[in-house]
């Protein structure tokens, strides 16, 4: 790896020409072209299903293309396996980290390629060599630290170090910041820039257009498996990217309609949770109001929602809904008071993946609509499901389809449908659009707006700055388990939120 | 549905093969005996399937059968407690066992395997200590009570009758089917077996449902233990009911329950129990199969069954993927 500058007119390091890939008749990629220069950060963006992952799988040797060729250094290469790709210096880092977290850092970096001495693992060499790669990603950790003791951000760095250890020239990163805090993401960007300086090319896949704008030298946009356009450094702008991705004008995308705000619906007083036992938060959500909760990952936002919804017991404080104090022994008490929670992890907490859409939507309402002592009201369940599928435009062949076979956006809509069928008075949303494509995002926003107009109080936690800034009537920012500040709609700016989120503004002593 | 047809096909196949190879298979005595054994094992298998549906396991079933099977004659004959009080104690003990398993698993967050493994050791040990390893029997008394297992309901107009355990199984199975498929609690169990966390987030008291599953299992094991001992007349604490939990779990798995939870039908489980009994019976009847390899044959058949099931599942998944891609 030589230190090379970013030379614009050098021949491309990697070139993809006219690649087509079909899966049983469906064209996942159609005549796609892509070229990557030496030492550039090249973002590949597109909605879910646009073909990004398939293209990356072609490059990483997971799936060979049907038609088309891949050229490396101007020579056609046949990438028929992950092994071949690695030998050519192409390494893919998956969105979900693939580390064995019961092993230490060094063992993970050399997993499957352990250096040996006398047939036994040469731990000394693993330690020495790991250190070298850890330095490259500026990770100040010992190779003997167990991976499970590291934060997600640091684990990501280990993953990158592992990719570098096979002498990768092209690093493919799939949504690398999806579970990182703002601070960790900044560190990652720093490392990416350093790697670029060292001549490593990075293919960067992300939904977060803000990051793309910040990092990318060039952008390739895919739409429905085809090239939708490319942007050079100076052309990279949010609206242009979105326009190319969705192929339509989206100037109306984030626009909120003005509406009136009513009486207090949810009052939280001096709430303390396990995340920050000594810090308390207080705030109020009004009818028809969208209160955004900003903050860094680990600020205690999810824990707060979980406590309000009765998933975890609170350490102290009071939750009032429509002027009645709740006794929260379980989620049932919260649901009966008119609360609903769309949780952070939809696959684990929101849905039962191996159950049909109808049964998923019906689950919380079964006891409310039961016949006699405990008999299922199947008619009601069916009606609720078909009404919700129509209302939320969930795309599915039948309401018996298992939730696991749907796209992320449609899965999230099922979670919403499940709670909307309960007609909540206050809706709690935890990262409502994480891992959801732009089309579904837009529909989720529309739905939130409609609910607010109907007088539902909405409290939503989001780590996406644009979402917080554009959707909220008011924002509270959390820092280390307490509300560090509150911003009205006209005071909202990225800078103001970040200041409060990082605690750089003095916090009025609470508790 | 397809799964039930599969296991039913296996049952028919084994029956036909055995009938062809042994002329003793279809005799009145053998068929009646087979139905009786199937009914008894069916009852404890239904108990096991409830626990398995919640993605748990109960290894203590055989020991509960032993405990109840020895205690009932002991209470009646040795202690002369009288029938009503003895039955009440049987119900109380079974309930307490199921309840304590459920509480340890949900409130103490212990693993079902560990809790019920300890149960397996505990109840057999307690039984053996209590009755000093002496065989417990009804002597020749309590014939009315023993009618529960030994009697039959005559079918009008014929010389045949339906064995009473079969009627009891029928009642238990119908109640279980109604519970599992037509009540909200049944739905809760199926849901939590697949994903307990999401079920809890939906406002369902999952702990209570899990406890209920272990109570049902404990009660049915107790009922099974009582019927087993009423059937054979005496019980040896050393080996009465030993391995029955494995028969029950195997029947549940053959009948379509997944040990990952959330899956299973009562009809399938009863057919599964029948497969186990017919298999045992055919090994005894068919001369060229040595009786001492009984376990090996049963193991091989179950293994074959789950392998075929898995292959069918993979084939279906592949077809679905193709169909989806073709849309």
PDB file of C-alpha atoms in Angstrom, chain A residues 23-26 306 309 311-312 330-332 335 341 343 347-355 359 363-364 366-367 370 373-376 378 381 397 401 405 418-419, chain B residues 178-188 190-205 260-263 317 320-327:
ATOM      1  CA  UNK A  23     -32.676 -14.045  -9.840  1.00  0.00           C
ATOM      2  CA  UNK A  24     -35.210 -16.438 -11.329  1.00  0.00           C
ATOM      3  CA  UNK A  25     -36.395 -13.955 -13.903  1.00  0.00           C
ATOM      4  CA  UNK A  26     -36.138 -10.801 -11.825  1.00  0.00           C
ATOM      5  CA  UNK A 306     -39.044   1.496  27.729  1.00  0.00           C
ATOM      6  CA  UNK A 309     -44.103   1.874  28.326  1.00  0.00           C
ATOM      7  CA  UNK A 311     -41.109  -2.748  29.706  1.00  0.00           C
ATOM      8  CA  UNK A 312     -38.547  -2.048  32.407  1.00  0.00           C
ATOM      9  CA  UNK A 330     -46.056  -4.196  32.651  1.00  0.00           C
ATOM     10  CA  UNK A 331     -46.686  -3.037  29.089  1.00  0.00           C
ATOM     11  CA  UNK A 332     -50.331  -3.947  29.579  1.00  0.00           C
ATOM     12  CA  UNK A 335     -51.386   0.006  26.650  1.00  0.00           C
ATOM     13  CA  UNK A 341     -44.464   1.842  21.561  1.00  0.00           C
ATOM     14  CA  UNK A 343     -39.596  -0.287  19.583  1.00  0.00           C
ATOM     15  CA  UNK A 347     -37.194  -7.860  14.354  1.00  0.00           C
ATOM     16  CA  UNK A 348     -36.626  -8.701  17.981  1.00  0.00           C
ATOM     17  CA  UNK A 349     -39.106  -6.509  19.829  1.00  0.00           C
ATOM     18  CA  UNK A 350     -41.626  -5.335  17.296  1.00  0.00           C
ATOM     19  CA  UNK A 351     -42.544  -8.403  15.321  1.00  0.00           C
ATOM     20  CA  UNK A 352     -42.854 -12.130  15.517  1.00  0.00           C
ATOM     21  CA  UNK A 353     -41.122 -12.849  12.241  1.00  0.00           C
ATOM     22  CA  UNK A 354     -42.420 -16.380  11.836  1.00  0.00           C
ATOM     23  CA  UNK A 355     -46.005 -15.312  12.313  1.00  0.00           C
ATOM     24  CA  UNK A 359     -51.637 -12.339  13.670  1.00  0.00           C
ATOM     25  CA  UNK A 363     -51.607  -9.528  18.953  1.00  0.00           C
ATOM     26  CA  UNK A 364     -52.007  -6.537  21.291  1.00  0.00           C
ATOM     27  CA  UNK A 366     -56.659  -9.947  21.308  1.00  0.00           C
ATOM     28  CA  UNK A 367     -57.616  -9.448  24.930  1.00  0.00           C
ATOM     29  CA  UNK A 370     -62.101 -11.425  22.991  1.00  0.00           C
ATOM     30  CA  UNK A 373     -63.932 -15.556  28.883  1.00  0.00           C
ATOM     31  CA  UNK A 374     -60.993 -15.894  26.481  1.00  0.00           C
ATOM     32  CA  UNK A 375     -62.034 -16.928  23.009  1.00  0.00           C
ATOM     33  CA  UNK A 376     -60.353 -15.408  19.968  1.00  0.00           C
ATOM     34  CA  UNK A 378     -60.991 -13.998  14.538  1.00  0.00           C
ATOM     35  CA  UNK A 381     -58.641  -9.742  13.857  1.00  0.00           C
ATOM     36  CA  UNK A 397     -49.844 -10.854  -1.411  1.00  0.00           C
ATOM     37  CA  UNK A 401     -47.752 -13.799   4.690  1.00  0.00           C
ATOM     38  CA  UNK A 405     -40.564 -12.316   4.044  1.00  0.00           C
ATOM     39  CA  UNK A 418     -50.264  -3.276  15.153  1.00  0.00           C
ATOM     40  CA  UNK A 419     -50.320  -0.229  17.391  1.00  0.00           C
TER      41      UNK A 419
ATOM     42  CA  UNK B 178     -59.693 -25.486  21.928  1.00  0.00           C
ATOM     43  CA  UNK B 179     -57.226 -23.843  24.269  1.00  0.00           C
ATOM     44  CA  UNK B 180     -54.401 -23.662  21.765  1.00  0.00           C
ATOM     45  CA  UNK B 181     -56.362 -22.603  18.708  1.00  0.00           C
ATOM     46  CA  UNK B 182     -59.441 -20.792  19.903  1.00  0.00           C
ATOM     47  CA  UNK B 183     -58.438 -18.868  23.011  1.00  0.00           C
ATOM     48  CA  UNK B 184     -56.240 -15.829  23.292  1.00  0.00           C
ATOM     49  CA  UNK B 185     -54.015 -17.664  25.762  1.00  0.00           C
ATOM     50  CA  UNK B 186     -53.234 -20.346  23.216  1.00  0.00           C
ATOM     51  CA  UNK B 187     -52.292 -17.656  20.756  1.00  0.00           C
ATOM     52  CA  UNK B 188     -50.109 -15.990  23.384  1.00  0.00           C
ATOM     53  CA  UNK B 190     -47.611 -19.771  20.240  1.00  0.00           C
ATOM     54  CA  UNK B 191     -46.472 -16.165  19.923  1.00  0.00           C
ATOM     55  CA  UNK B 192     -44.144 -16.152  22.908  1.00  0.00           C
ATOM     56  CA  UNK B 193     -42.656 -19.474  21.843  1.00  0.00           C
ATOM     57  CA  UNK B 194     -41.410 -17.754  18.697  1.00  0.00           C
ATOM     58  CA  UNK B 195     -40.428 -14.422  20.188  1.00  0.00           C
ATOM     59  CA  UNK B 196     -40.974 -13.800  23.849  1.00  0.00           C
ATOM     60  CA  UNK B 197     -39.676 -10.257  23.791  1.00  0.00           C
ATOM     61  CA  UNK B 198     -41.973  -9.047  21.014  1.00  0.00           C
ATOM     62  CA  UNK B 199     -44.882 -10.772  22.728  1.00  0.00           C
ATOM     63  CA  UNK B 200     -44.096  -8.983  25.973  1.00  0.00           C
ATOM     64  CA  UNK B 201     -43.860  -5.668  24.109  1.00  0.00           C
ATOM     65  CA  UNK B 202     -47.388  -6.395  22.839  1.00  0.00           C
ATOM     66  CA  UNK B 203     -48.681  -6.147  26.389  1.00  0.00           C
ATOM     67  CA  UNK B 204     -48.861  -9.835  27.148  1.00  0.00           C
ATOM     68  CA  UNK B 205     -47.864 -11.242  30.502  1.00  0.00           C
ATOM     69  CA  UNK B 260     -37.368 -23.746  19.082  1.00  0.00           C
ATOM     70  CA  UNK B 261     -40.960 -23.184  20.139  1.00  0.00           C
ATOM     71  CA  UNK B 262     -44.080 -21.662  18.703  1.00  0.00           C
ATOM     72  CA  UNK B 263     -45.030 -24.627  16.587  1.00  0.00           C
ATOM     73  CA  UNK B 317     -38.278 -22.661   1.091  1.00  0.00           C
ATOM     74  CA  UNK B 320     -41.047 -20.101  -2.247  1.00  0.00           C
ATOM     75  CA  UNK B 321     -37.878 -18.153  -3.047  1.00  0.00           C
ATOM     76  CA  UNK B 322     -38.306 -19.065  -6.712  1.00  0.00           C
ATOM     77  CA  UNK B 323     -41.948 -18.055  -6.646  1.00  0.00           C
ATOM     78  CA  UNK B 324     -41.089 -14.756  -4.998  1.00  0.00           C
ATOM     79  CA  UNK B 325     -38.380 -14.005  -7.495  1.00  0.00           C
ATOM     80  CA  UNK B 326     -40.835 -14.710 -10.290  1.00  0.00           C
ATOM     81  CA  UNK B 327     -43.334 -12.166  -9.081  1.00  0.00           C
TER      82      UNK B 327
END
